[in-house]
């Protein structure tokens, strides 16, 4: 299989990290966070200590969520290598909103992350009916 690379295009470096995620409906699952890296290998995605506290280590492929979209922060931060000078990256919030201590603290940590200009919060969304969680 041949891969075509556009002249002048930048190659994004990334790594997938597994984290323990608490759903709004009380079940726990493994979430996959894509972590982007700079050319020197440093992490570009604004990850925090509370995020790493939920990291799962081990071998194997991390599954992608199929029935729902995790709650996340869209962090806009300075990036001089982009034409606009900014980048937007998703950071999953693995703590349920009912865990107000860790949930709110992680949102504050991301907002205070060096270089972050603004954050937008997006709640958990489900593709199917959520009635199955009430049975």
mmCIF file of N, CA and C in Angstrom:
data_model
loop_
_atom_site.group_PDB
_atom_site.id
_atom_site.type_symbol
_atom_site.label_atom_id
_atom_site.label_comp_id
_atom_site.label_asym_id
_atom_site.label_seq_id
_atom_site.Cartn_x
_atom_site.Cartn_y
_atom_site.Cartn_z
ATOM 1 N N UNK A 1 0.840 -1.178 0.000
ATOM 2 C CA UNK A 1 0.000 0.000 0.000
ATOM 3 C C UNK A 1 0.887 1.245 0.000
ATOM 4 N N UNK A 2 0.622 2.162 -0.883
ATOM 5 C CA UNK A 2 1.398 3.398 -0.985
ATOM 6 C C UNK A 2 0.705 4.527 -0.251
ATOM 7 N N UNK A 3 1.486 5.320 0.437
ATOM 8 C CA UNK A 3 0.953 6.490 1.111
ATOM 9 C C UNK A 3 1.441 7.723 0.388
ATOM 10 N N UNK A 4 0.513 8.561 0.013
ATOM 11 C CA UNK A 4 0.862 9.804 -0.668
ATOM 12 C C UNK A 4 0.969 10.901 0.387
ATOM 13 N N UNK A 5 2.035 11.674 0.318
ATOM 14 C CA UNK A 5 2.217 12.793 1.229
ATOM 15 C C UNK A 5 2.240 14.065 0.401
ATOM 16 N N UNK A 6 1.399 14.979 0.746
ATOM 17 C CA UNK A 6 1.314 16.252 0.055
ATOM 18 C C UNK A 6 2.581 17.060 0.322
ATOM 19 N N UNK A 7 3.140 17.660 -0.706
ATOM 20 C CA UNK A 7 4.334 18.478 -0.552
ATOM 21 C C UNK A 7 4.015 19.640 0.387
ATOM 22 N N UNK A 8 4.862 19.840 1.380
ATOM 23 C CA UNK A 8 4.658 20.921 2.342
ATOM 24 C C UNK A 8 3.754 20.545 3.498
ATOM 25 N N UNK A 9 3.147 19.355 3.449
ATOM 26 C CA UNK A 9 2.253 18.935 4.533
ATOM 27 C C UNK A 9 3.078 18.555 5.756
ATOM 28 N N UNK A 10 2.509 18.780 6.913
ATOM 29 C CA UNK A 10 3.176 18.416 8.161
ATOM 30 C C UNK A 10 2.670 17.056 8.617
ATOM 31 N N UNK A 11 3.552 16.254 9.148
ATOM 32 C CA UNK A 11 3.180 14.945 9.661
ATOM 33 C C UNK A 11 2.846 15.104 11.137
ATOM 34 N N UNK A 12 1.669 14.654 11.519
ATOM 35 C CA UNK A 12 1.286 14.721 12.927
ATOM 36 C C UNK A 12 1.782 13.466 13.616
ATOM 37 N N UNK A 13 2.416 13.642 14.735
ATOM 38 C CA UNK A 13 2.878 12.530 15.541
ATOM 39 C C UNK A 13 1.897 12.361 16.681
ATOM 40 N N UNK A 14 1.514 11.125 16.945
ATOM 41 C CA UNK A 14 0.558 10.903 18.017
ATOM 42 C C UNK A 14 0.756 9.548 18.683
ATOM 43 N N UNK A 15 0.070 9.411 19.806
ATOM 44 C CA UNK A 15 0.066 8.171 20.570
ATOM 45 C C UNK A 15 -1.329 8.045 21.168
ATOM 46 N N UNK A 16 -1.869 6.844 21.208
ATOM 47 C CA UNK A 16 -3.152 6.615 21.858
ATOM 48 C C UNK A 16 -2.903 6.139 23.284
ATOM 49 N N UNK A 17 -3.610 6.750 24.234
ATOM 50 C CA UNK A 17 -3.489 6.407 25.646
ATOM 51 C C UNK A 17 -4.839 5.922 26.141
ATOM 52 N N UNK A 18 -4.850 4.832 26.893
ATOM 53 C CA UNK A 18 -6.075 4.326 27.496
ATOM 54 C C UNK A 18 -6.282 4.939 28.865
ATOM 55 N N UNK A 19 -7.536 5.328 29.138
ATOM 56 C CA UNK A 19 -7.872 5.864 30.459
ATOM 57 C C UNK A 19 -9.159 5.232 30.956
ATOM 58 N N UNK A 20 -9.275 5.138 32.255
ATOM 59 C CA UNK A 20 -10.488 4.647 32.896
ATOM 60 C C UNK A 20 -11.502 5.785 32.904
ATOM 61 N N UNK A 21 -12.690 5.538 32.335
ATOM 62 C CA UNK A 21 -13.693 6.581 32.111
ATOM 63 C C UNK A 21 -14.991 6.214 32.818
ATOM 64 N N UNK A 22 -15.529 7.142 33.599
ATOM 65 C CA UNK A 22 -16.816 6.954 34.281
ATOM 66 C C UNK A 22 -17.916 7.638 33.483
ATOM 67 N N UNK A 23 -18.864 6.849 33.007
ATOM 68 C CA UNK A 23 -19.968 7.373 32.218
ATOM 69 C C UNK A 23 -20.936 8.168 33.095
ATOM 70 N N UNK A 24 -21.704 9.026 32.449
ATOM 71 C CA UNK A 24 -22.753 9.763 33.148
ATOM 72 C C UNK A 24 -23.794 8.817 33.733
ATOM 73 N N UNK A 25 -23.896 7.602 33.194
ATOM 74 C CA UNK A 25 -24.900 6.649 33.632
ATOM 75 C C UNK A 25 -24.356 5.576 34.569
ATOM 76 N N UNK A 26 -23.168 5.794 35.104
ATOM 77 C CA UNK A 26 -22.663 4.941 36.171
ATOM 78 C C UNK A 26 -21.804 3.767 35.761
ATOM 79 N N UNK A 27 -21.617 3.506 34.487
ATOM 80 C CA UNK A 27 -20.734 2.392 34.116
ATOM 81 C C UNK A 27 -19.326 2.924 33.859
ATOM 82 N N UNK A 28 -18.360 2.047 34.043
ATOM 83 C CA UNK A 28 -16.960 2.401 33.811
ATOM 84 C C UNK A 28 -16.494 1.665 32.563
ATOM 85 N N UNK A 29 -15.708 2.347 31.738
ATOM 86 C CA UNK A 29 -15.196 1.769 30.503
ATOM 87 C C UNK A 29 -13.790 2.302 30.255
ATOM 88 N N UNK A 30 -13.169 1.812 29.209
ATOM 89 C CA UNK A 30 -11.856 2.310 28.811
ATOM 90 C C UNK A 30 -12.059 3.286 27.656
ATOM 91 N N UNK A 31 -11.471 4.450 27.770
ATOM 92 C CA UNK A 31 -11.548 5.458 26.715
ATOM 93 C C UNK A 31 -10.178 5.601 26.065
ATOM 94 N N UNK A 32 -10.200 5.974 24.805
ATOM 95 C CA UNK A 32 -8.955 6.167 24.054
ATOM 96 C C UNK A 32 -8.753 7.660 23.797
ATOM 97 N N UNK A 33 -7.662 8.185 24.344
ATOM 98 C CA UNK A 33 -7.295 9.588 24.126
ATOM 99 C C UNK A 33 -6.150 9.630 23.134
ATOM 100 N N UNK A 34 -6.339 10.344 22.054
ATOM 101 C CA UNK A 34 -5.252 10.545 21.095
ATOM 102 C C UNK A 34 -4.424 11.725 21.588
ATOM 103 N N UNK A 35 -3.130 11.489 21.757
ATOM 104 C CA UNK A 35 -2.211 12.494 22.275
ATOM 105 C C UNK A 35 -1.270 12.886 21.152
ATOM 106 N N UNK A 36 -1.305 14.158 20.786
ATOM 107 C CA UNK A 36 -0.436 14.656 19.722
ATOM 108 C C UNK A 36 0.873 15.154 20.301
ATOM 109 N N UNK A 37 1.945 14.949 19.515
ATOM 110 C CA UNK A 37 3.289 15.313 19.965
ATOM 111 C C UNK A 37 3.952 16.249 18.969
ATOM 112 N N UNK A 38 4.834 17.079 19.479
ATOM 113 C CA UNK A 38 5.642 17.965 18.643
ATOM 114 C C UNK A 38 6.769 17.167 17.988
ATOM 115 N N UNK A 39 7.463 17.778 17.064
ATOM 116 C CA UNK A 39 8.565 17.118 16.348
ATOM 117 C C UNK A 39 9.635 16.608 17.303
ATOM 118 N N UNK A 40 9.834 17.288 18.430
ATOM 119 C CA UNK A 40 10.850 16.857 19.395
ATOM 120 C C UNK A 40 10.347 15.763 20.345
ATOM 121 N N UNK A 41 9.088 15.333 20.161
ATOM 122 C CA UNK A 41 8.524 14.275 20.986
ATOM 123 C C UNK A 41 7.777 14.762 22.217
ATOM 124 N N UNK A 42 7.829 16.066 22.485
ATOM 125 C CA UNK A 42 7.100 16.597 23.641
ATOM 126 C C UNK A 42 5.594 16.569 23.359
ATOM 127 N N UNK A 43 4.804 16.399 24.405
ATOM 128 C CA UNK A 43 3.354 16.294 24.269
ATOM 129 C C UNK A 43 2.759 17.661 23.963
ATOM 130 N N UNK A 44 1.939 17.704 22.926
ATOM 131 C CA UNK A 44 1.263 18.929 22.512
ATOM 132 C C UNK A 44 -0.131 19.025 23.140
ATOM 133 N N UNK A 45 -0.802 17.885 23.294
ATOM 134 C CA UNK A 45 -2.137 17.854 23.886
ATOM 135 C C UNK A 45 -2.046 18.265 25.350
ATOM 136 N N UNK A 46 -2.909 19.180 25.807
ATOM 137 C CA UNK A 46 -2.821 19.630 27.198
ATOM 138 C C UNK A 46 -3.374 18.606 28.192
ATOM 139 N N UNK A 47 -2.503 17.715 28.651
ATOM 140 C CA UNK A 47 -2.894 16.680 29.607
ATOM 141 C C UNK A 47 -2.454 17.088 31.007
ATOM 142 N N UNK A 48 -3.230 16.683 31.999
ATOM 143 C CA UNK A 48 -3.004 17.122 33.375
ATOM 144 C C UNK A 48 -2.750 15.941 34.301
ATOM 145 N N UNK A 49 -2.372 16.244 35.535
ATOM 146 C CA UNK A 49 -2.119 15.185 36.520
ATOM 147 C C UNK A 49 -3.372 14.362 36.784
ATOM 148 N N UNK A 50 -4.547 14.996 36.802
ATOM 149 C CA UNK A 50 -5.783 14.237 37.023
ATOM 150 C C UNK A 50 -6.093 13.323 35.842
ATOM 151 N N UNK A 51 -5.714 13.720 34.647
ATOM 152 C CA UNK A 51 -5.865 12.855 33.487
ATOM 153 C C UNK A 51 -4.961 11.630 33.645
ATOM 154 N N UNK A 52 -3.685 11.871 33.954
ATOM 155 C CA UNK A 52 -2.731 10.764 34.082
ATOM 156 C C UNK A 52 -3.063 9.835 35.245
ATOM 157 N N UNK A 53 -3.794 10.338 36.243
ATOM 158 C CA UNK A 53 -4.223 9.480 37.361
ATOM 159 C C UNK A 53 -5.173 8.392 36.889
ATOM 160 N N UNK A 54 -5.805 8.582 35.732
ATOM 161 C CA UNK A 54 -6.742 7.612 35.179
ATOM 162 C C UNK A 54 -6.135 6.774 34.059
ATOM 163 N N UNK A 55 -4.855 6.975 33.767
ATOM 164 C CA UNK A 55 -4.210 6.258 32.674
ATOM 165 C C UNK A 55 -4.122 4.775 32.970
ATOM 166 N N UNK A 56 -4.377 3.969 31.956
ATOM 167 C CA UNK A 56 -4.281 2.515 32.051
ATOM 168 C C UNK A 56 -3.036 2.099 31.289
ATOM 169 N N UNK A 57 -2.186 1.349 31.932
ATOM 170 C CA UNK A 57 -0.975 0.888 31.263
ATOM 171 C C UNK A 57 -1.149 -0.566 30.862
ATOM 172 N N UNK A 58 -0.381 -0.989 29.906
ATOM 173 C CA UNK A 58 -0.445 -2.370 29.454
ATOM 174 C C UNK A 58 -0.377 -2.438 27.946
ATOM 175 N N UNK A 59 -0.367 -3.636 27.473
ATOM 176 C CA UNK A 59 -0.268 -3.896 26.044
ATOM 177 C C UNK A 59 -1.653 -4.059 25.446
ATOM 178 N N UNK A 60 -1.713 -3.944 24.145
ATOM 179 C CA UNK A 60 -2.958 -4.205 23.432
ATOM 180 C C UNK A 60 -3.574 -2.940 22.866
ATOM 181 N N UNK A 61 -4.487 -3.159 21.943
ATOM 182 C CA UNK A 61 -5.171 -2.056 21.280
ATOM 183 C C UNK A 61 -6.267 -1.510 22.190
ATOM 184 N N UNK A 62 -6.400 -0.211 22.195
ATOM 185 C CA UNK A 62 -7.422 0.444 22.999
ATOM 186 C C UNK A 62 -8.651 0.628 22.116
ATOM 187 N N UNK A 63 -9.819 0.104 22.545
ATOM 188 C CA UNK A 63 -11.006 0.200 21.688
ATOM 189 C C UNK A 63 -11.530 1.628 21.584
ATOM 190 N N UNK A 64 -12.172 1.921 20.467
ATOM 191 C CA UNK A 64 -12.809 3.217 20.261
ATOM 192 C C UNK A 64 -14.267 3.092 20.707
ATOM 193 N N UNK A 65 -14.784 4.127 21.374
ATOM 194 C CA UNK A 65 -16.182 4.110 21.810
ATOM 195 C C UNK A 65 -17.096 4.017 20.593
ATOM 196 N N UNK A 66 -18.130 3.172 20.691
ATOM 197 C CA UNK A 66 -19.034 2.982 19.563
ATOM 198 C C UNK A 66 -20.413 3.577 19.804
ATOM 199 N N UNK A 67 -20.894 3.523 21.034
ATOM 200 C CA UNK A 67 -22.261 3.932 21.316
ATOM 201 C C UNK A 67 -22.393 5.362 21.816
ATOM 202 N N UNK A 68 -21.278 5.988 22.154
ATOM 203 C CA UNK A 68 -21.369 7.337 22.692
ATOM 204 C C UNK A 68 -20.067 8.101 22.497
ATOM 205 N N UNK A 69 -20.165 9.406 22.631
ATOM 206 C CA UNK A 69 -19.006 10.296 22.571
ATOM 207 C C UNK A 69 -18.683 10.707 24.003
ATOM 208 N N UNK A 70 -17.444 10.546 24.405
ATOM 209 C CA UNK A 70 -17.035 10.908 25.760
ATOM 210 C C UNK A 70 -17.187 12.408 25.996
ATOM 211 N N UNK A 71 -17.364 12.791 27.257
ATOM 212 C CA UNK A 71 -17.331 14.229 27.564
ATOM 213 C C UNK A 71 -15.890 14.689 27.404
ATOM 214 N N UNK A 72 -15.711 15.914 26.947
ATOM 215 C CA UNK A 72 -14.354 16.381 26.680
ATOM 216 C C UNK A 72 -14.270 17.901 26.742
ATOM 217 N N UNK A 73 -13.035 18.356 26.807
ATOM 218 C CA UNK A 73 -12.713 19.768 26.707
ATOM 219 C C UNK A 73 -12.060 19.988 25.348
ATOM 220 N N UNK A 74 -12.499 21.005 24.635
ATOM 221 C CA UNK A 74 -11.812 21.425 23.423
ATOM 222 C C UNK A 74 -10.922 22.590 23.846
ATOM 223 N N UNK A 75 -9.624 22.355 23.864
ATOM 224 C CA UNK A 75 -8.672 23.365 24.322
ATOM 225 C C UNK A 75 -8.066 24.086 23.125
ATOM 226 N N UNK A 76 -8.191 25.393 23.134
ATOM 227 C CA UNK A 76 -7.560 26.229 22.111
ATOM 228 C C UNK A 76 -6.276 26.760 22.739
ATOM 229 N N UNK A 77 -5.154 26.508 22.072
ATOM 230 C CA UNK A 77 -3.898 26.951 22.652
ATOM 231 C C UNK A 77 -2.965 27.495 21.582
ATOM 232 N N UNK A 78 -1.979 28.206 22.034
ATOM 233 C CA UNK A 78 -1.004 28.814 21.125
ATOM 234 C C UNK A 78 -0.216 27.735 20.393
ATOM 235 N N UNK A 79 -0.028 27.939 19.094
ATOM 236 C CA UNK A 79 0.778 27.019 18.298
ATOM 237 C C UNK A 79 1.369 27.816 17.139
ATOM 238 N N UNK A 80 2.587 28.252 17.315
ATOM 239 C CA UNK A 80 3.232 29.118 16.320
ATOM 240 C C UNK A 80 3.468 28.425 14.982
ATOM 241 N N UNK A 81 3.407 27.100 14.945
ATOM 242 C CA UNK A 81 3.639 26.401 13.679
ATOM 243 C C UNK A 81 2.398 26.398 12.782
ATOM 244 N N UNK A 82 1.239 26.774 13.305
ATOM 245 C CA UNK A 82 0.023 26.880 12.485
ATOM 246 C C UNK A 82 -0.104 28.293 11.936
ATOM 247 N N UNK A 83 -0.713 28.418 10.778
ATOM 248 C CA UNK A 83 -0.906 29.732 10.151
ATOM 249 C C UNK A 83 -1.673 30.684 11.064
ATOM 250 N N UNK A 84 -2.675 30.157 11.772
ATOM 251 C CA UNK A 84 -3.505 30.997 12.637
ATOM 252 C C UNK A 84 -2.833 31.294 13.971
ATOM 253 N N UNK A 85 -1.781 30.528 14.302
ATOM 254 C CA UNK A 85 -1.109 30.687 15.587
ATOM 255 C C UNK A 85 -1.808 29.953 16.713
ATOM 256 N N UNK A 86 -2.853 29.183 16.363
ATOM 257 C CA UNK A 86 -3.624 28.451 17.368
ATOM 258 C C UNK A 86 -3.877 27.022 16.915
ATOM 259 N N UNK A 87 -4.147 26.149 17.880
ATOM 260 C CA UNK A 87 -4.578 24.773 17.622
ATOM 261 C C UNK A 87 -5.704 24.449 18.585
ATOM 262 N N UNK A 88 -6.561 23.534 18.181
ATOM 263 C CA UNK A 88 -7.634 23.042 19.045
ATOM 264 C C UNK A 88 -7.484 21.538 19.182
ATOM 265 N N UNK A 89 -7.416 21.070 20.410
ATOM 266 C CA UNK A 89 -7.302 19.635 20.654
ATOM 267 C C UNK A 89 -8.287 19.217 21.730
ATOM 268 N N UNK A 90 -8.798 17.988 21.583
ATOM 269 C CA UNK A 90 -9.727 17.410 22.557
ATOM 270 C C UNK A 90 -8.968 16.769 23.693
ATOM 271 N N UNK A 91 -9.496 16.943 24.905
ATOM 272 C CA UNK A 91 -8.984 16.229 26.069
ATOM 273 C C UNK A 91 -10.197 15.608 26.762
ATOM 274 N N UNK A 92 -10.221 14.291 26.852
ATOM 275 C CA UNK A 92 -11.331 13.603 27.506
ATOM 276 C C UNK A 92 -11.329 13.922 28.997
ATOM 277 N N UNK A 93 -12.540 14.133 29.538
ATOM 278 C CA UNK A 93 -12.717 14.325 30.982
ATOM 279 C C UNK A 93 -13.273 13.005 31.514
ATOM 280 N N UNK A 94 -12.423 12.165 32.132
ATOM 281 C CA UNK A 94 -12.855 10.824 32.525
ATOM 282 C C UNK A 94 -13.700 10.770 33.797
ATOM 283 N N UNK A 95 -13.769 11.865 34.521
ATOM 284 C CA UNK A 95 -14.507 11.891 35.784
ATOM 285 C C UNK A 95 -15.955 12.286 35.540
ATOM 286 N N UNK A 96 -16.869 11.532 36.130
ATOM 287 C CA UNK A 96 -18.288 11.833 36.018
ATOM 288 C C UNK A 96 -18.585 13.195 36.634
ATOM 289 N N UNK A 97 -19.553 13.935 36.078
ATOM 290 C CA UNK A 97 -19.915 15.215 36.670
ATOM 291 C C UNK A 97 -20.384 15.106 38.129
ATOM 292 N N UNK A 98 -20.809 13.900 38.540
ATOM 293 C CA UNK A 98 -21.205 13.731 39.941
ATOM 294 C C UNK A 98 -19.996 13.671 40.869
ATOM 295 N N UNK A 99 -18.817 13.416 40.303
ATOM 296 C CA UNK A 99 -17.558 13.480 41.059
ATOM 297 C C UNK A 99 -17.059 14.920 40.930
ATOM 298 N N UNK A 100 -17.752 15.832 41.588
ATOM 299 C CA UNK A 100 -17.488 17.259 41.387
ATOM 300 C C UNK A 100 -16.066 17.657 41.742
ATOM 301 N N UNK A 101 -15.457 17.007 42.704
ATOM 302 C CA UNK A 101 -14.095 17.367 43.088
ATOM 303 C C UNK A 101 -13.125 17.164 41.933
ATOM 304 N N UNK A 102 -13.057 15.944 41.405
ATOM 305 C CA UNK A 102 -12.094 15.641 40.336
ATOM 306 C C UNK A 102 -12.525 16.193 38.980
ATOM 307 N N UNK A 103 -13.806 16.103 38.678
ATOM 308 C CA UNK A 103 -14.324 16.603 37.402
ATOM 309 C C UNK A 103 -14.009 18.094 37.250
ATOM 310 N N UNK A 104 -14.408 18.879 38.210
ATOM 311 C CA UNK A 104 -14.201 20.331 38.137
ATOM 312 C C UNK A 104 -12.720 20.696 38.201
ATOM 313 N N UNK A 105 -11.961 19.952 39.005
ATOM 314 C CA UNK A 105 -10.526 20.224 39.119
ATOM 315 C C UNK A 105 -9.811 19.959 37.800
ATOM 316 N N UNK A 106 -10.205 18.892 37.083
ATOM 317 C CA UNK A 106 -9.550 18.619 35.801
ATOM 318 C C UNK A 106 -9.869 19.716 34.784
ATOM 319 N N UNK A 107 -11.098 20.187 34.763
ATOM 320 C CA UNK A 107 -11.456 21.275 33.842
ATOM 321 C C UNK A 107 -10.622 22.518 34.166
ATOM 322 N N UNK A 108 -10.475 22.823 35.450
ATOM 323 C CA UNK A 108 -9.656 23.980 35.845
ATOM 324 C C UNK A 108 -8.190 23.775 35.473
ATOM 325 N N UNK A 109 -7.662 22.552 35.650
ATOM 326 C CA UNK A 109 -6.263 22.271 35.284
ATOM 327 C C UNK A 109 -6.024 22.503 33.795
ATOM 328 N N UNK A 110 -6.959 22.063 32.962
ATOM 329 C CA UNK A 110 -6.802 22.242 31.511
ATOM 330 C C UNK A 110 -6.844 23.726 31.165
ATOM 331 N N UNK A 111 -7.777 24.451 31.759
ATOM 332 C CA UNK A 111 -7.895 25.889 31.491
ATOM 333 C C UNK A 111 -6.629 26.641 31.908
ATOM 334 N N UNK A 112 -5.952 26.147 32.948
ATOM 335 C CA UNK A 112 -4.744 26.811 33.453
ATOM 336 C C UNK A 112 -3.465 26.291 32.792
ATOM 337 N N UNK A 113 -3.577 25.305 31.916
ATOM 338 C CA UNK A 113 -2.419 24.694 31.261
ATOM 339 C C UNK A 113 -1.648 25.754 30.476
ATOM 340 N N UNK A 114 -0.343 25.703 30.535
ATOM 341 C CA UNK A 114 0.507 26.692 29.858
ATOM 342 C C UNK A 114 0.174 26.756 28.371
ATOM 343 N N UNK A 115 -0.116 27.948 27.897
ATOM 344 C CA UNK A 115 -0.399 28.165 26.482
ATOM 345 C C UNK A 115 -1.858 28.068 26.094
ATOM 346 N N UNK A 116 -2.715 27.524 26.980
ATOM 347 C CA UNK A 116 -4.132 27.404 26.641
ATOM 348 C C UNK A 116 -4.774 28.787 26.673
ATOM 349 N N UNK A 117 -5.444 29.125 25.584
ATOM 350 C CA UNK A 117 -6.087 30.435 25.465
ATOM 351 C C UNK A 117 -7.538 30.398 25.930
ATOM 352 N N UNK A 118 -8.230 29.294 25.620
ATOM 353 C CA UNK A 118 -9.627 29.150 26.018
ATOM 354 C C UNK A 118 -10.001 27.674 26.008
ATOM 355 N N UNK A 119 -11.085 27.355 26.705
ATOM 356 C CA UNK A 119 -11.594 25.984 26.720
ATOM 357 C C UNK A 119 -13.104 26.002 26.492
ATOM 358 N N UNK A 120 -13.602 24.947 25.868
ATOM 359 C CA UNK A 120 -15.036 24.743 25.695
ATOM 360 C C UNK A 120 -15.340 23.325 26.171
ATOM 361 N N UNK A 121 -16.397 23.168 26.955
ATOM 362 C CA UNK A 121 -16.768 21.871 27.528
ATOM 363 C C UNK A 121 -17.901 21.269 26.713
ATOM 364 N N UNK A 122 -17.774 19.974 26.418
ATOM 365 C CA UNK A 122 -18.815 19.243 25.697
ATOM 366 C C UNK A 122 -19.184 18.008 26.518
ATOM 367 N N UNK A 123 -20.455 17.860 26.830
ATOM 368 C CA UNK A 123 -20.914 16.732 27.642
ATOM 369 C C UNK A 123 -20.994 15.451 26.847
ATOM 370 N N UNK A 124 -21.206 14.373 27.570
ATOM 371 C CA UNK A 124 -21.316 13.048 26.973
ATOM 372 C C UNK A 124 -22.546 13.013 26.054
ATOM 373 N N UNK A 125 -22.403 12.456 24.869
ATOM 374 C CA UNK A 125 -23.528 12.302 23.950
ATOM 375 C C UNK A 125 -23.657 10.839 23.559
ATOM 376 N N UNK A 126 -24.892 10.402 23.391
ATOM 377 C CA UNK A 126 -25.173 8.997 23.072
ATOM 378 C C UNK A 126 -25.872 8.893 21.729
ATOM 379 N N UNK A 127 -25.461 7.891 20.947
ATOM 380 C CA UNK A 127 -26.033 7.688 19.624
ATOM 381 C C UNK A 127 -27.363 6.954 19.694
ATOM 382 N N UNK A 128 -27.539 6.111 20.697
ATOM 383 C CA UNK A 128 -28.772 5.345 20.885
ATOM 384 C C UNK A 128 -29.548 5.921 22.064
ATOM 385 N N UNK A 129 -30.748 5.405 22.259
ATOM 386 C CA UNK A 129 -31.562 5.814 23.389
ATOM 387 C C UNK A 129 -30.840 5.486 24.692
ATOM 388 N N UNK A 130 -30.956 6.359 25.661
ATOM 389 C CA UNK A 130 -30.313 6.121 26.959
ATOM 390 C C UNK A 130 -31.219 5.348 27.918
ATOM 391 N N UNK A 131 -32.410 4.949 27.470
ATOM 392 C CA UNK A 131 -33.357 4.227 28.319
ATOM 393 C C UNK A 131 -32.767 2.926 28.861
ATOM 394 N N UNK A 132 -31.865 2.307 28.116
ATOM 395 C CA UNK A 132 -31.270 1.041 28.563
ATOM 396 C C UNK A 132 -30.525 1.198 29.879
ATOM 397 N N UNK A 133 -30.081 2.402 30.209
ATOM 398 C CA UNK A 133 -29.350 2.621 31.458
ATOM 399 C C UNK A 133 -30.262 2.723 32.664
ATOM 400 N N UNK A 134 -31.569 2.810 32.430
ATOM 401 C CA UNK A 134 -32.511 2.950 33.538
ATOM 402 C C UNK A 134 -33.193 1.636 33.900
ATOM 403 N N UNK A 135 -32.877 0.576 33.199
ATOM 404 C CA UNK A 135 -33.520 -0.732 33.446
ATOM 405 C C UNK A 135 -32.891 -1.428 34.635
#
